[in-house]
PDB file of N, CA and C in Angstrom:
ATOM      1  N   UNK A  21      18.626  -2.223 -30.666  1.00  0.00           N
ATOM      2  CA  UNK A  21      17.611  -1.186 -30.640  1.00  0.00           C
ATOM      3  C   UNK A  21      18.254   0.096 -30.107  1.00  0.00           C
ATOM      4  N   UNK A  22      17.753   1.149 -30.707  1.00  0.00           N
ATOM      5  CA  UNK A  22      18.394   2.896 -30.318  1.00  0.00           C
ATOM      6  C   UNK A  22      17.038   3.397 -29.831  1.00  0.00           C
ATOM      7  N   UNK A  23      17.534   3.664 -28.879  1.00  0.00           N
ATOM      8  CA  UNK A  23      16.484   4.656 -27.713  1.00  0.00           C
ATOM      9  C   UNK A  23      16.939   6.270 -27.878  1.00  0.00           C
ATOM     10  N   UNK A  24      16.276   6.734 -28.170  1.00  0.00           N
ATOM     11  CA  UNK A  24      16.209   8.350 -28.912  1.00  0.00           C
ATOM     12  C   UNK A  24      15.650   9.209 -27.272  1.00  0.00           C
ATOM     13  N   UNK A  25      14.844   8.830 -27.164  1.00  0.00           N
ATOM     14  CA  UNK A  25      13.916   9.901 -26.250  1.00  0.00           C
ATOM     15  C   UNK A  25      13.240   8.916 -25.088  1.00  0.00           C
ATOM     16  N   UNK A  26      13.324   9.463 -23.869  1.00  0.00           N
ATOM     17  CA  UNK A  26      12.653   8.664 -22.801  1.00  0.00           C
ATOM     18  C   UNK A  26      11.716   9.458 -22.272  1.00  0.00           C
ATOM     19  N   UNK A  27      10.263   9.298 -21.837  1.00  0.00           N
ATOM     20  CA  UNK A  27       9.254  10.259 -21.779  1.00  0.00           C
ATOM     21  C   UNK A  27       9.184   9.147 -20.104  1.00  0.00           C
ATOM     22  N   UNK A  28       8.993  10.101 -19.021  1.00  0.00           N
ATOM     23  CA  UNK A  28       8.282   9.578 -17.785  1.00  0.00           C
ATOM     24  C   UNK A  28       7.335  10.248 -17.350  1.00  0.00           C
ATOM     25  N   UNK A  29       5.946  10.098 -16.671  1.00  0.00           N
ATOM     26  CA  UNK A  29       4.477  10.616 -16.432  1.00  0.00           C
ATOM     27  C   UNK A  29       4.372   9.869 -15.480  1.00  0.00           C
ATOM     28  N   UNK A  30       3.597  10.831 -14.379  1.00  0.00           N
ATOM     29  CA  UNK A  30       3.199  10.166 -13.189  1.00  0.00           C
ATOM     30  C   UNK A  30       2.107  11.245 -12.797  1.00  0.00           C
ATOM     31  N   UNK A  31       1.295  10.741 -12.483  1.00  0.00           N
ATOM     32  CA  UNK A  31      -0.162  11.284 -11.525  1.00  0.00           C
ATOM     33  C   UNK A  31      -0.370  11.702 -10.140  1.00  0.00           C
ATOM     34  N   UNK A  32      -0.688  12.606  -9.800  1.00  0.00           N
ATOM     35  CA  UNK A  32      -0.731  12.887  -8.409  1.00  0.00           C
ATOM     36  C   UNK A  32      -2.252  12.839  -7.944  1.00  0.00           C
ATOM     37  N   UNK A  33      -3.036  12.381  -7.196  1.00  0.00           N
ATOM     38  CA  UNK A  33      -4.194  12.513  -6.450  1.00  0.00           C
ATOM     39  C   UNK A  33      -4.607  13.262  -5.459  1.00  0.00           C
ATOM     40  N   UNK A  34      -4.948  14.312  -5.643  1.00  0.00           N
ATOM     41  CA  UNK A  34      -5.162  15.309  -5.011  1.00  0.00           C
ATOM     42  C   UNK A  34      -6.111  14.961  -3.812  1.00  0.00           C
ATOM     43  N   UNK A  35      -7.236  14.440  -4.465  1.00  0.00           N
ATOM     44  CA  UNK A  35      -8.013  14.436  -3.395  1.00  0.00           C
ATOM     45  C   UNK A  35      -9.172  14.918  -3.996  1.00  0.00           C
ATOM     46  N   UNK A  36     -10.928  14.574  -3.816  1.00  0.00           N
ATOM     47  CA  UNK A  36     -11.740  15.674  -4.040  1.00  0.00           C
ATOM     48  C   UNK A  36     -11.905  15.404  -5.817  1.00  0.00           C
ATOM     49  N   UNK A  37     -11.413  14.430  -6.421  1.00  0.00           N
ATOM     50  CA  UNK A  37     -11.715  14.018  -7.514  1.00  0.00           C
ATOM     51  C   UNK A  37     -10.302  14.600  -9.091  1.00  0.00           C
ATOM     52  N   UNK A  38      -9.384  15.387  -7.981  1.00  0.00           N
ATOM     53  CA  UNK A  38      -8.620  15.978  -8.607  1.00  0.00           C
ATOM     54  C   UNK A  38      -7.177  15.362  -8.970  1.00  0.00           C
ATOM     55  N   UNK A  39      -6.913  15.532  -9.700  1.00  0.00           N
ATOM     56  CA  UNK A  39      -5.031  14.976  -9.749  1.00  0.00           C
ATOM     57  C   UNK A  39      -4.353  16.526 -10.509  1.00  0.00           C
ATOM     58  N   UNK A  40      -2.931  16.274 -10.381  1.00  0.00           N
ATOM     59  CA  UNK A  40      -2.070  16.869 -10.914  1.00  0.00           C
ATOM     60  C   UNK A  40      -0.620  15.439 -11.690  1.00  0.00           C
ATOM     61  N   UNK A  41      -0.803  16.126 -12.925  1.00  0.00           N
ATOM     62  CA  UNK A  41       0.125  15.645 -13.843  1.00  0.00           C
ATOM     63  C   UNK A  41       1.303  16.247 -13.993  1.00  0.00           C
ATOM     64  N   UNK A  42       2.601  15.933 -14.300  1.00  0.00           N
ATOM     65  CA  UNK A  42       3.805  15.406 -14.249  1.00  0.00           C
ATOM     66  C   UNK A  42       4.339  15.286 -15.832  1.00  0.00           C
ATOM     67  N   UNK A  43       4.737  15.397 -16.545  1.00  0.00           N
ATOM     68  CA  UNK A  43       5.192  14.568 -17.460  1.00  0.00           C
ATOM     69  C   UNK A  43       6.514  15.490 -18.492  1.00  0.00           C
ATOM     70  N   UNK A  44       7.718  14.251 -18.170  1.00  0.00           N
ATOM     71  CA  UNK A  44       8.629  15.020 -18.792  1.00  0.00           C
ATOM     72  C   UNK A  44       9.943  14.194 -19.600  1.00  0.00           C
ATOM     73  N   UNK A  45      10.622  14.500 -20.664  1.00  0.00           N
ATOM     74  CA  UNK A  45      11.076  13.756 -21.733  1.00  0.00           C
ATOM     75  C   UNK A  45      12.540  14.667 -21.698  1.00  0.00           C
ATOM     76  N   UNK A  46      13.165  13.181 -21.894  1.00  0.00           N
ATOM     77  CA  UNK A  46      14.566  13.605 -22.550  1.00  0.00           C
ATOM     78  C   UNK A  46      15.247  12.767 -23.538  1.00  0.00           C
ATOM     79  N   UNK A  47      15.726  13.583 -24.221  1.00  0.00           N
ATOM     80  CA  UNK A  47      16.406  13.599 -25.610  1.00  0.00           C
ATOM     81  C   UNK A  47      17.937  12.840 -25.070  1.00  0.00           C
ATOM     82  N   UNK A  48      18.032  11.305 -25.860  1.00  0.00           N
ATOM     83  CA  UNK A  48      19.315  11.083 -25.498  1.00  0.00           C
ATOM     84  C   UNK A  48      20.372  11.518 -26.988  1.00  0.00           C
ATOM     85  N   UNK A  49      21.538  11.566 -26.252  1.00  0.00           N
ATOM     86  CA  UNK A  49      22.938  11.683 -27.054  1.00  0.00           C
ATOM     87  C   UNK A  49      23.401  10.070 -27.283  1.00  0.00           C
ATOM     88  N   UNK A  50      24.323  10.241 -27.395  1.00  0.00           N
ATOM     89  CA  UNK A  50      25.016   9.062 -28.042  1.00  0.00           C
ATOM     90  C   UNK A  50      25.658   7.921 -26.696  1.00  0.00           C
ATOM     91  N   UNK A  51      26.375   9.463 -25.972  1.00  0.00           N
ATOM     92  CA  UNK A  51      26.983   8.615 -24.513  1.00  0.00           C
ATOM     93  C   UNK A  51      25.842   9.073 -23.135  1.00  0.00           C
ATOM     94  N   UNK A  52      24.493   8.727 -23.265  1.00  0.00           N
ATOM     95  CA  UNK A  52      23.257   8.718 -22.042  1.00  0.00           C
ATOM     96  C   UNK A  52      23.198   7.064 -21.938  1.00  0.00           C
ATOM     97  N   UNK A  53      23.337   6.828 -21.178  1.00  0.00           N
ATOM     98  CA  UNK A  53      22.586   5.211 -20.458  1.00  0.00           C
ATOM     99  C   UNK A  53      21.419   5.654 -19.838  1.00  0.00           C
ATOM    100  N   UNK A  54      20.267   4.827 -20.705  1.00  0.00           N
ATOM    101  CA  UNK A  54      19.727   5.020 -20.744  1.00  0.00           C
ATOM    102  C   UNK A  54      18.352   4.520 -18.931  1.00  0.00           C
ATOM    103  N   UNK A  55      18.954   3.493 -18.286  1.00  0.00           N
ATOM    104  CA  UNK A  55      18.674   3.625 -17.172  1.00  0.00           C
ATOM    105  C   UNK A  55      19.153   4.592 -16.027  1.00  0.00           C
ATOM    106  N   UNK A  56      20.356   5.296 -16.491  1.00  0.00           N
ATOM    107  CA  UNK A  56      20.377   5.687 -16.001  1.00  0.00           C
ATOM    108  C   UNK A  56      19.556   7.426 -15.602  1.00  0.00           C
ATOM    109  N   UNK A  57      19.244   7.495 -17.183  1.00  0.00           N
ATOM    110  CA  UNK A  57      18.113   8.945 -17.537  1.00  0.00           C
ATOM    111  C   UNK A  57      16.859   8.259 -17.232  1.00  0.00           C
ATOM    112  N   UNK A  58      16.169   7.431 -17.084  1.00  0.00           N
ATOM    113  CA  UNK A  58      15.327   6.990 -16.905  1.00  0.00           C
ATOM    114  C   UNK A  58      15.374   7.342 -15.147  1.00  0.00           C
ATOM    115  N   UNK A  59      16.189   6.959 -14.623  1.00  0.00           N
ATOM    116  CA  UNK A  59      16.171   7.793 -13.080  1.00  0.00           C
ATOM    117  C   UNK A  59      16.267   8.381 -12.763  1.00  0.00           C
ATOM    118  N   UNK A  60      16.687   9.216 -13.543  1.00  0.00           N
ATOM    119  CA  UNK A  60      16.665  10.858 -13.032  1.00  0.00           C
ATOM    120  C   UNK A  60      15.570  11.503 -13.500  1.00  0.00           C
ATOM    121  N   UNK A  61      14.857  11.022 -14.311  1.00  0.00           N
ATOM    122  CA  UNK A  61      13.452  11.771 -14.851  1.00  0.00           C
ATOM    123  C   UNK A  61      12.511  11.391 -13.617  1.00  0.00           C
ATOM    124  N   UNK A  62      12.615   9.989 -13.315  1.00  0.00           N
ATOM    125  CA  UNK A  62      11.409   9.070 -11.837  1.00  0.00           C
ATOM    126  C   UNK A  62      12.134  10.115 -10.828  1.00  0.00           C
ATOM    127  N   UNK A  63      13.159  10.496 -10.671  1.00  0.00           N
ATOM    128  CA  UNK A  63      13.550  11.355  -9.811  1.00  0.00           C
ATOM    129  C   UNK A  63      13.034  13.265  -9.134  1.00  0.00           C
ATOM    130  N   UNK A  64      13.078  13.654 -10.556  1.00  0.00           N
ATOM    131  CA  UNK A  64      12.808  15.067 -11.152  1.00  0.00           C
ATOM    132  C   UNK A  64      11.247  14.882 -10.633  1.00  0.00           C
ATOM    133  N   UNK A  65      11.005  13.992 -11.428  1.00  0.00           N
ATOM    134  CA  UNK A  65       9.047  14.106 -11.268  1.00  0.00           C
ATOM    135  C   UNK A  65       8.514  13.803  -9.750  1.00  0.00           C
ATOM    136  N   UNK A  66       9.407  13.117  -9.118  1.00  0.00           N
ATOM    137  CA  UNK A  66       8.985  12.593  -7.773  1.00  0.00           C
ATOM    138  C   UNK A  66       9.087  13.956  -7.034  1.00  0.00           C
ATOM    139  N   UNK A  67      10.511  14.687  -7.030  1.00  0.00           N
ATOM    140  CA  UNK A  67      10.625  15.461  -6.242  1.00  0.00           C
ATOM    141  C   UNK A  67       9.967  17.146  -6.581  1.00  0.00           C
ATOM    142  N   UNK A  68       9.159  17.365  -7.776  1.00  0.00           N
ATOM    143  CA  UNK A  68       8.158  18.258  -7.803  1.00  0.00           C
ATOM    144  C   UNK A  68       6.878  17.537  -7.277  1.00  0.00           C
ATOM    145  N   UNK A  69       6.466  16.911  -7.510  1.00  0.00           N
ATOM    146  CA  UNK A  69       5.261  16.076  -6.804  1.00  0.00           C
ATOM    147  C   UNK A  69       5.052  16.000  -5.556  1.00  0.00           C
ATOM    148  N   UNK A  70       6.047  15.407  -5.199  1.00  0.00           N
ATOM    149  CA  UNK A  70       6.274  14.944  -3.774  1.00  0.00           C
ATOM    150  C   UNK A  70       7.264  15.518  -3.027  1.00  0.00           C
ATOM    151  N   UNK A  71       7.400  17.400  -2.891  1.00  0.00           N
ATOM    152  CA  UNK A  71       7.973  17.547  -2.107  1.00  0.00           C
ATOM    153  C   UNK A  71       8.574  17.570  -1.019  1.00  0.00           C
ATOM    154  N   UNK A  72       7.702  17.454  -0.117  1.00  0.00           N
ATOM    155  CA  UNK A  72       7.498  16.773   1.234  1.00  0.00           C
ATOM    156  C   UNK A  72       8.055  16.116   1.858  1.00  0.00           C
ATOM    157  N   UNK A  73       7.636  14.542   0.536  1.00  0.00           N
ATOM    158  CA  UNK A  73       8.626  13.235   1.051  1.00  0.00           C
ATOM    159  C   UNK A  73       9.810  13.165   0.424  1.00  0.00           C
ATOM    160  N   UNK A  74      10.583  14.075  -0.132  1.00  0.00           N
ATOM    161  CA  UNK A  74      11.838  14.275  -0.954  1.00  0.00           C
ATOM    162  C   UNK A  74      12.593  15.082   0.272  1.00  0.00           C
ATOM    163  N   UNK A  75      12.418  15.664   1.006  1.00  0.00           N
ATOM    164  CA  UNK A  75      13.175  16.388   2.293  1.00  0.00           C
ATOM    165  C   UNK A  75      12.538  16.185   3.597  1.00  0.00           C
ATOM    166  N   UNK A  76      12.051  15.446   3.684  1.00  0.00           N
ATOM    167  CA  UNK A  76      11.406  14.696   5.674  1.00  0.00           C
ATOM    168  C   UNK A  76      11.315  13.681   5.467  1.00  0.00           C
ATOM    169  N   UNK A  77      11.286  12.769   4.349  1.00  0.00           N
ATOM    170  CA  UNK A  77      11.925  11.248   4.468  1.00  0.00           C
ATOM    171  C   UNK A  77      13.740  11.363   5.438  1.00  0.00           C
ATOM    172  N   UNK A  78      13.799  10.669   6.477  1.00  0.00           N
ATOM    173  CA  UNK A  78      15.291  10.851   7.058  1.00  0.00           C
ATOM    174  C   UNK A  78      15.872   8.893   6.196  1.00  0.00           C
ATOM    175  N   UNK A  79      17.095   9.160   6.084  1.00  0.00           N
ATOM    176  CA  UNK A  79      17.533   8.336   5.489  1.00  0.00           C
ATOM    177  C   UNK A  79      17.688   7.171   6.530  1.00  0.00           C
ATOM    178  N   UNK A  80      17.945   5.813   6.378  1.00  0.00           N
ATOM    179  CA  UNK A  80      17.948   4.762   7.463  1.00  0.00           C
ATOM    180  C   UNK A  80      19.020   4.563   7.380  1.00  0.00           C
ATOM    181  N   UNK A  81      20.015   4.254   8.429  1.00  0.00           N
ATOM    182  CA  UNK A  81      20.829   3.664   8.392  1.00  0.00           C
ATOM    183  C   UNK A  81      21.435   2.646   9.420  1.00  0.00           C
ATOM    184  N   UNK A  82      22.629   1.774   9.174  1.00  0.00           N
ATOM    185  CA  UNK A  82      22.270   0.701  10.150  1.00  0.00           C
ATOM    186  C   UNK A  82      22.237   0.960  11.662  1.00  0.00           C
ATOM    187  N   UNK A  83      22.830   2.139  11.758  1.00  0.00           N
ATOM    188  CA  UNK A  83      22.795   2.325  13.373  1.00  0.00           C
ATOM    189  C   UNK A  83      21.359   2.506  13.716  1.00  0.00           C
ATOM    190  N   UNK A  84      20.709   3.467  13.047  1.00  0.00           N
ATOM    191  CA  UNK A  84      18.970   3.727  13.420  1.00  0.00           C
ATOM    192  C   UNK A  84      18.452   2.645  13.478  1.00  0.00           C
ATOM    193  N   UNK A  85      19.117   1.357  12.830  1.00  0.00           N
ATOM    194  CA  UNK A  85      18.073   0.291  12.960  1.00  0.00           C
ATOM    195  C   UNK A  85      18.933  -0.475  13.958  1.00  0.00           C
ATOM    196  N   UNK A  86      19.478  -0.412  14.790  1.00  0.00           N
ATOM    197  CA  UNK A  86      20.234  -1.175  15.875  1.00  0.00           C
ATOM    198  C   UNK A  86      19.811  -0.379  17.307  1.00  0.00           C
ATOM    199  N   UNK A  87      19.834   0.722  16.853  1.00  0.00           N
ATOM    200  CA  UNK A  87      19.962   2.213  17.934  1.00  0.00           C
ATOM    201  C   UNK A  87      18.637   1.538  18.805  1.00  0.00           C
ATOM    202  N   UNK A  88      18.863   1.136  20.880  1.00  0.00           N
ATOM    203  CA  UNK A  88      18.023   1.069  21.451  1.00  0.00           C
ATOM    204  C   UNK A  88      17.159  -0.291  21.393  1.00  0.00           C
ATOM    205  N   UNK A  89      18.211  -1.280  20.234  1.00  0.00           N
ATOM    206  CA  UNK A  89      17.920  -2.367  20.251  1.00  0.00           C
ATOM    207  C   UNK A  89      18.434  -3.511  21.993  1.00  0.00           C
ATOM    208  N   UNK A  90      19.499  -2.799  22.440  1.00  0.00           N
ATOM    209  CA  UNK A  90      19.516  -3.394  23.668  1.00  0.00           C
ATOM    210  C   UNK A  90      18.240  -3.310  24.823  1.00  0.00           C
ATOM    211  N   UNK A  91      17.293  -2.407  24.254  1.00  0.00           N
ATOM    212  CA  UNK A  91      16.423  -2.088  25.551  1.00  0.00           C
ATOM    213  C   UNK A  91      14.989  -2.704  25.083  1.00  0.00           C
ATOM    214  N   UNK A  92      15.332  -3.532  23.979  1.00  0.00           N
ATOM    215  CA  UNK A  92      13.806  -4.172  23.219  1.00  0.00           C
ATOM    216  C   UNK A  92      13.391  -5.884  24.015  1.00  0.00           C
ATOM    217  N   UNK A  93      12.749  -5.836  24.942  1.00  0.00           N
ATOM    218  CA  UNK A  93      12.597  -7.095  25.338  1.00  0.00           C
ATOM    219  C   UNK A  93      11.750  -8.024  24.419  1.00  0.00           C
ATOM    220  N   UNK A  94      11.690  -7.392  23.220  1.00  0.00           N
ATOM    221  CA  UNK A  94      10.983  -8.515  22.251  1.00  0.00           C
ATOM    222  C   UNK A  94      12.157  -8.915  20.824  1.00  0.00           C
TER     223      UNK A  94
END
């Protein structure tokens, strides 16, 4: 099977009975993998949507999840 075009749409809920829509398509070439355009579109759309949580999400890493674990009496 040949995958031509990948279309991703996502909904936002505003609140108050409202949403805002999202929706955006790309045209593959010959050398696109196609999961891999498929993530960058869930990507693109997330981070107009969801600005917010695209730059004040802090990333985890293993020290944050160790960090102050000596002082956890549980």
């Amino acid at each position: 099977m040949k995958i031509e075009t990948i279309t991703y749409k996502r909904i936002k809920n505003l609140g108050n009975f409202q949403s805002e829509t999202m929706e955006v398509t790309a045209v593959l070439d010959q050398y696109d993998e196609p999961d891999e355009v498929s993530e960058q579109l869930r990507s693109l759309v997330k981070n107009q949507l969801f600005p917010q949580e695209a730059i004040t999400t802090p990333a985890t890493t293993d020290e944050d999840k160790t960090a102050g674990a000596e002082n956890n009496p549980f």
